[in-house]
Each structure stands twice: as structure tokens, then as C-alpha cells.
PDB file of C-alpha atoms in Angstrom:
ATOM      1  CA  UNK A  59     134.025 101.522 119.240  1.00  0.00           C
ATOM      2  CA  UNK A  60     134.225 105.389 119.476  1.00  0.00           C
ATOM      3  CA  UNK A  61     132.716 106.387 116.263  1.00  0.00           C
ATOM      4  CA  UNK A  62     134.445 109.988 116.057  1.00  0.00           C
ATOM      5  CA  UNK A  63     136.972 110.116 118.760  1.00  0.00           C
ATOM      6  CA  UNK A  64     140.801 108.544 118.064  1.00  0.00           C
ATOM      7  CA  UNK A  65     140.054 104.766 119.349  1.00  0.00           C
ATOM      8  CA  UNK A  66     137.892 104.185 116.731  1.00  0.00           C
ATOM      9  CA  UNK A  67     137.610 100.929 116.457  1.00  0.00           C
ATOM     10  CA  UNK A  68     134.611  99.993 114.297  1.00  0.00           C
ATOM     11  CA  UNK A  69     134.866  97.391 111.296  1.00  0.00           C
ATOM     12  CA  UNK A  70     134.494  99.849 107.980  1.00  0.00           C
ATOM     13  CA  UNK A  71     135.084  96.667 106.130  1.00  0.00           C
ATOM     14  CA  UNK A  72     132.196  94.977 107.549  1.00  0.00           C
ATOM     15  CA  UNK A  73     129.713  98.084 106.952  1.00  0.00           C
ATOM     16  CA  UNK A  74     131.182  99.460 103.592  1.00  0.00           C
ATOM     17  CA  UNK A  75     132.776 102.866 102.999  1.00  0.00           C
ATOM     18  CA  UNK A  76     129.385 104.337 101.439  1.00  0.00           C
ATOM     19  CA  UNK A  77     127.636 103.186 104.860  1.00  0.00           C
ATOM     20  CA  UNK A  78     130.228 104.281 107.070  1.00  0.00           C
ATOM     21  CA  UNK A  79     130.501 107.405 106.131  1.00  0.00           C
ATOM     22  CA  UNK A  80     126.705 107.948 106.136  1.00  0.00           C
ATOM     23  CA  UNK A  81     126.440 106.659 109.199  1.00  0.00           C
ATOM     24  CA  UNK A  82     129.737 108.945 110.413  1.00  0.00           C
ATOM     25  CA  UNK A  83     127.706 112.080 108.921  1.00  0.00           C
ATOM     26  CA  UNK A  84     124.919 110.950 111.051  1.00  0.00           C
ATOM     27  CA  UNK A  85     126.273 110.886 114.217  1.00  0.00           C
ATOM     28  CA  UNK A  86     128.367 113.879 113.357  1.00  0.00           C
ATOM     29  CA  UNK A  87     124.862 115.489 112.847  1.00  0.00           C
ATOM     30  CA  UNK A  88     123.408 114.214 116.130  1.00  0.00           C
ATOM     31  CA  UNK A  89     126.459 115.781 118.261  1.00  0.00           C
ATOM     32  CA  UNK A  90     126.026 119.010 116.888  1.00  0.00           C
ATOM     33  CA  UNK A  91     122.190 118.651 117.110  1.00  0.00           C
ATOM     34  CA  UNK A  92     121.144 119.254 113.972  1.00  0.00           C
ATOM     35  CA  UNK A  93     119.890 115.762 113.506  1.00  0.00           C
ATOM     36  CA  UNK A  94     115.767 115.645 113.634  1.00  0.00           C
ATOM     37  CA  UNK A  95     115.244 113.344 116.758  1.00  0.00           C
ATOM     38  CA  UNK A  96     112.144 112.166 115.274  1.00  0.00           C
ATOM     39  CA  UNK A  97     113.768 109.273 112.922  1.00  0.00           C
ATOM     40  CA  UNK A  98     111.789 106.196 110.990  1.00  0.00           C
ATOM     41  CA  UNK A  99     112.920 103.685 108.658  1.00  0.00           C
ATOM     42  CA  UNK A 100     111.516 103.207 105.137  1.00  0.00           C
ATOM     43  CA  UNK A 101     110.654  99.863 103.911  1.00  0.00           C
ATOM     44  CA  UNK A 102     109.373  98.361 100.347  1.00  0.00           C
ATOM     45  CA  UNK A 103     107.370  95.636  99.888  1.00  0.00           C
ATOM     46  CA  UNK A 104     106.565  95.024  96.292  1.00  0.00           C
ATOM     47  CA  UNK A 105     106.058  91.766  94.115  1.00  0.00           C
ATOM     48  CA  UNK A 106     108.956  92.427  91.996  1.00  0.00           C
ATOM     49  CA  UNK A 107     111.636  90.292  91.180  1.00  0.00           C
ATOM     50  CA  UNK A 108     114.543  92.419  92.093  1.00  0.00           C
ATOM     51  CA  UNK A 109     118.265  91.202  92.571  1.00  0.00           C
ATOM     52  CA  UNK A 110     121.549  91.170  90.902  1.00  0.00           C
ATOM     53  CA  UNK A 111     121.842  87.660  89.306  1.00  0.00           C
ATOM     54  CA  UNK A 112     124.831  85.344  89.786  1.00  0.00           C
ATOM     55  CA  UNK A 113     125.359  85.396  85.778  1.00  0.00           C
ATOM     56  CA  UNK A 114     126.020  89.736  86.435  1.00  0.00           C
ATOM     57  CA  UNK A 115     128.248  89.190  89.320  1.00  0.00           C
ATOM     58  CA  UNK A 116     129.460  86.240  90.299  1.00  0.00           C
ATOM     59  CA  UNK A 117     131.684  87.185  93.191  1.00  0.00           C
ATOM     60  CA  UNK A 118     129.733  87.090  96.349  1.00  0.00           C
ATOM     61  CA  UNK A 119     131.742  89.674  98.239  1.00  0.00           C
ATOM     62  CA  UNK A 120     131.444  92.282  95.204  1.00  0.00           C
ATOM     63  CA  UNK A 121     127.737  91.409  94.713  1.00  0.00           C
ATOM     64  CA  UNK A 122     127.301  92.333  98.520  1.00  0.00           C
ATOM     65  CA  UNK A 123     129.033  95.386  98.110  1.00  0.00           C
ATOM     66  CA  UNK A 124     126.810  96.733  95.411  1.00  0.00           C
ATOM     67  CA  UNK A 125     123.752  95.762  97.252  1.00  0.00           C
ATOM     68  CA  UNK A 126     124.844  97.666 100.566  1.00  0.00           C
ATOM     69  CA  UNK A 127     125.684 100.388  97.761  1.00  0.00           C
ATOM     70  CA  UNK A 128     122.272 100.339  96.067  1.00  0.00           C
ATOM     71  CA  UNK A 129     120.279 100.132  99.898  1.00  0.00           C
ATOM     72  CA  UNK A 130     122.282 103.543 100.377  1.00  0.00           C
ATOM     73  CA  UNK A 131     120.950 105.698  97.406  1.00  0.00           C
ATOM     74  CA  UNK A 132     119.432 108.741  98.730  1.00  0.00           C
ATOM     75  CA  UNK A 133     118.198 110.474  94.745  1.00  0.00           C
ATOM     76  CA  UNK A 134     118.423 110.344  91.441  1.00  0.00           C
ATOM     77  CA  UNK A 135     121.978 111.638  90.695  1.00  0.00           C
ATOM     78  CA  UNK A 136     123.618 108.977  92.962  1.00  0.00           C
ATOM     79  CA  UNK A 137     121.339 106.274  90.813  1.00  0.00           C
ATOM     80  CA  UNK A 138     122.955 107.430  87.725  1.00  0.00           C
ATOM     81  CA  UNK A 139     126.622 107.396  89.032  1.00  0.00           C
ATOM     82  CA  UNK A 140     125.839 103.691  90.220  1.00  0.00           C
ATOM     83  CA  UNK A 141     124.590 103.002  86.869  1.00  0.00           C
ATOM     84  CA  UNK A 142     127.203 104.257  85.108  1.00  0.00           C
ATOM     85  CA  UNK A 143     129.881 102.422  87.652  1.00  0.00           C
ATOM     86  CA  UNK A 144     127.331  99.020  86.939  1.00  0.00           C
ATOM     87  CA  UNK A 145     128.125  99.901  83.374  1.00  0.00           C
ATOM     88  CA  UNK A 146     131.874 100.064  83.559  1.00  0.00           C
ATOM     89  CA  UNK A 147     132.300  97.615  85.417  1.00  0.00           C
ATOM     90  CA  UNK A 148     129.743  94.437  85.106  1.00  0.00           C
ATOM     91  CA  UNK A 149     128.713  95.578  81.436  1.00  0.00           C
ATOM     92  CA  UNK A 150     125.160  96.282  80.628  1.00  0.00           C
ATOM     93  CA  UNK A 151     122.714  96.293  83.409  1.00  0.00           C
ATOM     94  CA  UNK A 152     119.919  93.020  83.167  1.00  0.00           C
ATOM     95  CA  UNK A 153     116.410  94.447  84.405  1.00  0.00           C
ATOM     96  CA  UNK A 154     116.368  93.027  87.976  1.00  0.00           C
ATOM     97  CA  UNK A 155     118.954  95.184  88.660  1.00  0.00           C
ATOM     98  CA  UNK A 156     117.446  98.112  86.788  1.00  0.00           C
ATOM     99  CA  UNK A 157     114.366  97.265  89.266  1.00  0.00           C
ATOM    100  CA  UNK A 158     116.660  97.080  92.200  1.00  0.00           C
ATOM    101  CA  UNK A 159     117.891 100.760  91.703  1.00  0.00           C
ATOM    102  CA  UNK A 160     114.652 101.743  90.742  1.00  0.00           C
ATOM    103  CA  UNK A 161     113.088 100.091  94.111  1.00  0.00           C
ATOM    104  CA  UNK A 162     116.023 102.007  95.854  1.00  0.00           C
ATOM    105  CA  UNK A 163     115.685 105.493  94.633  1.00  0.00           C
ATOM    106  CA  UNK A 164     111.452 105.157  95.295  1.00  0.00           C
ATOM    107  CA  UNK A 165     112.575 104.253  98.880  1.00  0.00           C
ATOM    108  CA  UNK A 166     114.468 107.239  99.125  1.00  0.00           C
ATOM    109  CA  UNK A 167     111.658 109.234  97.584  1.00  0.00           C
ATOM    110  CA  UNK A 168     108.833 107.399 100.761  1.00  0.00           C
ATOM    111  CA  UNK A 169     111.551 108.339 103.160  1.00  0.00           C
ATOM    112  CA  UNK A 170     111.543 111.843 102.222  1.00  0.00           C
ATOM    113  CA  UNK A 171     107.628 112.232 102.551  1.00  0.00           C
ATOM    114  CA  UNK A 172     107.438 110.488 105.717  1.00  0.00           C
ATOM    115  CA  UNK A 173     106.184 106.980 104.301  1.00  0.00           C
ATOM    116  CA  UNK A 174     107.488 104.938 106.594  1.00  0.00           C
ATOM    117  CA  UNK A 175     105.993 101.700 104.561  1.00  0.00           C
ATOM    118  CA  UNK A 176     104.975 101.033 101.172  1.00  0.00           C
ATOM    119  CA  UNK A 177     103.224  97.484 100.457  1.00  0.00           C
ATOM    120  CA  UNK A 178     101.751  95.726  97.500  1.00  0.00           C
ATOM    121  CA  UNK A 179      98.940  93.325  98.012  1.00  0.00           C
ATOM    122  CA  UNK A 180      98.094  92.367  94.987  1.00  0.00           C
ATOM    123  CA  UNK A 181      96.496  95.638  93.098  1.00  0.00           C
ATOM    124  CA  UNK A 182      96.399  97.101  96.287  1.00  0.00           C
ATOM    125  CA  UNK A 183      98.783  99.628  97.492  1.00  0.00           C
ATOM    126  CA  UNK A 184      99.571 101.076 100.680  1.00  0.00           C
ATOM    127  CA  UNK A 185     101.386 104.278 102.055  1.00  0.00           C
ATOM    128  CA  UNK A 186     101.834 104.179 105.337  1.00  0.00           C
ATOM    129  CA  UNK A 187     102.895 107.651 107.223  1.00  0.00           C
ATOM    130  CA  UNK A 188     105.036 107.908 109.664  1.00  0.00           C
ATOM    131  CA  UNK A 189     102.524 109.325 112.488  1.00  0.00           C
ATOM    132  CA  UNK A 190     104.397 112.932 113.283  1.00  0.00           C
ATOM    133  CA  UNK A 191     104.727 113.558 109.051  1.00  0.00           C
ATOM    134  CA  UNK A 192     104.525 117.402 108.335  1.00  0.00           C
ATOM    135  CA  UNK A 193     101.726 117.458 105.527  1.00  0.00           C
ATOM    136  CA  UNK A 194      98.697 119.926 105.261  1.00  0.00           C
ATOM    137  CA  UNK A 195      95.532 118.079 105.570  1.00  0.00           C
ATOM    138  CA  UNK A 196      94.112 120.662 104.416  1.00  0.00           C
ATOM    139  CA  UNK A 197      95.460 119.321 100.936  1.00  0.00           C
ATOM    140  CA  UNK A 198      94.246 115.888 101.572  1.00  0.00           C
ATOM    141  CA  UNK A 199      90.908 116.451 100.034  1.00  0.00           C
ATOM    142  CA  UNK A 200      92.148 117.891  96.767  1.00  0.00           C
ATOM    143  CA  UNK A 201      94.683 114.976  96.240  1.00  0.00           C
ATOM    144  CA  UNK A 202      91.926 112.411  97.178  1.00  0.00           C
ATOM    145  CA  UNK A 203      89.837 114.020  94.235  1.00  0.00           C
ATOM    146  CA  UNK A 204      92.385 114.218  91.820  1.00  0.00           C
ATOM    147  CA  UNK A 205      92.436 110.207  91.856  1.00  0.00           C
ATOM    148  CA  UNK A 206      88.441 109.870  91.072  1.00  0.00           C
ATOM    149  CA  UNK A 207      88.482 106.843  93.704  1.00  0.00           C
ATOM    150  CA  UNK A 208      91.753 104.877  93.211  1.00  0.00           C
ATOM    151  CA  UNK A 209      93.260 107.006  96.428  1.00  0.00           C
ATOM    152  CA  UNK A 210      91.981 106.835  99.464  1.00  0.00           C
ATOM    153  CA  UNK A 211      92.926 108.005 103.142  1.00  0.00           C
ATOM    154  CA  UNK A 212      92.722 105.947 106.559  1.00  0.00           C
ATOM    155  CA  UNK A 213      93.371 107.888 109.642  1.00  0.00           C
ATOM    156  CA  UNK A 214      93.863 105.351 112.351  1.00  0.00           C
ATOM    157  CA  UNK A 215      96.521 105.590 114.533  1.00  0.00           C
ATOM    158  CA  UNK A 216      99.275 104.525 111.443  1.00  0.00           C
ATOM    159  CA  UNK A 217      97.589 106.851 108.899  1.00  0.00           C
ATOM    160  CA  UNK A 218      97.802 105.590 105.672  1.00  0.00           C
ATOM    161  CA  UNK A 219      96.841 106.198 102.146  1.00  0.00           C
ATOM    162  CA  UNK A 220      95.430 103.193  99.793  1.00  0.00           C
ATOM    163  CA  UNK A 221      95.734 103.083  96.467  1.00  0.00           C
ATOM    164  CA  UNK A 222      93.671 100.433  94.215  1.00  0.00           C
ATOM    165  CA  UNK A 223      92.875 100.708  90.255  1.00  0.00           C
ATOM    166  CA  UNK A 224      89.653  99.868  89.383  1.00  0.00           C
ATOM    167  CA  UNK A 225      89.724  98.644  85.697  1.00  0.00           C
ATOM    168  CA  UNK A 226      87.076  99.955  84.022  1.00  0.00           C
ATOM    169  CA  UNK A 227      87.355  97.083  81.560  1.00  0.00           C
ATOM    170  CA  UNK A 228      89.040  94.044  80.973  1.00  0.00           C
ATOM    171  CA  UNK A 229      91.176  95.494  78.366  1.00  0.00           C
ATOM    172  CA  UNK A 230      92.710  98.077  80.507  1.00  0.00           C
ATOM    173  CA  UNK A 231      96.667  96.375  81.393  1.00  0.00           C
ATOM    174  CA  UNK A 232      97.780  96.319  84.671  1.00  0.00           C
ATOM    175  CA  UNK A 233      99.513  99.503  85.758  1.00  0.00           C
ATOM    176  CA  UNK A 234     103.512  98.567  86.325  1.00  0.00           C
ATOM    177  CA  UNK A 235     104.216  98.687  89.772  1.00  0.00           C
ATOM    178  CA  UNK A 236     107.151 100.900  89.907  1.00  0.00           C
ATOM    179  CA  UNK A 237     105.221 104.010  87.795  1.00  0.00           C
ATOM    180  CA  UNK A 238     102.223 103.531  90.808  1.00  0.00           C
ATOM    181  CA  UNK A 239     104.435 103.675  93.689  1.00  0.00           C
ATOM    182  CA  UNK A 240     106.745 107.005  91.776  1.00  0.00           C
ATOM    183  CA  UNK A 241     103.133 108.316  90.845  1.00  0.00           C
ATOM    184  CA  UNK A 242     101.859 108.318  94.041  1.00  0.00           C
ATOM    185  CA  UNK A 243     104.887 109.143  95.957  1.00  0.00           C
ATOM    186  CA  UNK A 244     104.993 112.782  93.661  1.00  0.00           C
ATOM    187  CA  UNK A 245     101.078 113.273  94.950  1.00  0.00           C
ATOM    188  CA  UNK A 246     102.448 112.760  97.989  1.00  0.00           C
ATOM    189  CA  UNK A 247     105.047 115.321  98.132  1.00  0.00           C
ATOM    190  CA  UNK A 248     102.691 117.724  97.593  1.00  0.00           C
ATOM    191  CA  UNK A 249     101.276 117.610 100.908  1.00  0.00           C
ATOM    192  CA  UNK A 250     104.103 118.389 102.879  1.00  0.00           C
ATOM    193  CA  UNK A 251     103.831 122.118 104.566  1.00  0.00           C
TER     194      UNK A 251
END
């Protein structure tokens, strides 16, 4: 259908409200050309056990609602005001779904330092850049040192920073991987020109 014209005739049931109106900003953005041509997509891969359980919602077509919801969350204030809506209406929030909006919001976060991947293999971590990201490498170095060995860089044609804890004992814990990715994701930031 025509998106902005009068004949629209697009399915804003199917997509959401929350979707279709980012995705009517969008192209809204593109017409007027203020819309970076250069566009990526952000994806998490994490072993975390994140989902809304059928015991917190039981209807299928509000539980897909919230998800299409939580997959648009773009910072931290929109996290709150879907926690506080999960609140009001579902009751307290179990902690998959806490890790849900968490995994969410650190998306958002990659996307806006030009991750275009983040994966967990095991202790292993890796940021993958999207290959035309706008950081200094001059800054590279510093942020390398900063993590006495658990960061490193890979400059192949997908760039990518690794990160990987070395326990210096066996009673160190494992670091939670949420608080890696958010930690990492800051350093990150600080690259950008």
C-alpha cells in the first residue's frame, strides 16, 4: 500500500501501532532525506533464557503485542514506561521478562554504536561493527589497554571486537552476561568521533 499518501492500505493491525508508526517516521525521514542511507540491523545472540512465560500472559495475541513492543525500545525511558505498563497491567514482572527488556534496551544501545552483531560463545563475546561505523581508531589502543587483555580488536573485513575473561582463579564467578555486553557497549561509545 501507499505508506503516506491517502490509499493507504497497509495492515496496522498486523504490524502494531508502536511499529507502524516507527516505520511511518522512517519513511517520512527517507522522503525528506534526512534518513542516513547507510542502514544495518542489530542482532543479539546471548545464552539467556529470555521470554514472557505463558503463566505472565496467557493470551497469545497480547503476549505478541508486548513482544513486537519490547523489539521496538529504542532507550532507557521507553524501558521504564513498558515496565511500568507490565506492572499495571500483568502484575509484577518474573525475570525472563526483566531479561527480555534488558536484552532490548542493550540492542538499542549496539545499534547506536554501529554493532551490527553481538554473540555469546560461551565466555566469549563478540562485537561485530558495522564496516562504515564512525569511531576514532585512534582511540582503539587506549580502550584495548584499559581491558589488560580481556578486549581485543580484529580488523578483517567485518571488524570486530572480542571480549573473553580470563579468571585468574577458580574462585572468581562468572561475570553475568547482561553487565558484559552494557560494559562493553559504554567502552564502545567512546570511540565514536
Amino acid at each position: 500500500g501507499n505508506l503516506l499518501g491517502e490509499e493507504q492500505h497497509g495492515h496496522m493491525e498486523a504490524v502494531g501501532y508502536d511499529l507502524y508508526c516507527k516505520m511511518l517516521n522512517e519513511a517520512v525521514k527517507h522522503l525528506k532525506g534526512e534518513m542516513d542511507e547507510e542502514t544495518f540491523n542489530t542482532t543479539m545472540d546471548l545464552n539467556i533464557d529470555a521470554f514472557i512465560p505463558q503463566s505472565y500472559i496467557s493470551n497469545e495475541y497480547q503476549k505478541l503485542d508486548i513482544y513486537k513492543r519490547i523489539a521496538t525500545i529504542e532507550n532507557e525511558e521507553e524501558m521504564d514506561d513498558m515496565v511500568e505498563e507490565l506492572i499495571d497491567r500483568f502484575g509484577d514482572i518474573p525475570k525472563k521478562v526483566q531479561k527480555l527488556l534488558h536484552i532490548a534496551l542493550l540492542k538499542a544501545m549496539a545499534h547506536d554504536v554501529y554493532v551490527t552483531a553481538v554473540e555469546q560463545k560461551g565466555e566469549k563475546y563478540i562485537f561485530t561493527m558495522f564496516e562504515k561505523a564512525k569511531v576514532n581508531p585512534a582511540k582503539i589502543p587506549m580502550l584495548i589497554a584499559e581491558y589488560k587483555g580481556a578486549l581485543t580488536v580484529k580488523a578483517d573485513a567485518q571488524p570486530c571486537f572480542i571480549y573473553h575473561k580470563v579468571k585468574r582463579n577458580k574462585k572468581e564467578k562468572d561475570e553475568d552476561a547482561l553487565e558484559v555486553v552494557k560494559k562493553v557497549l559504554i567502552s564502545l561509545k567512546g570511540l565514536l568521533e
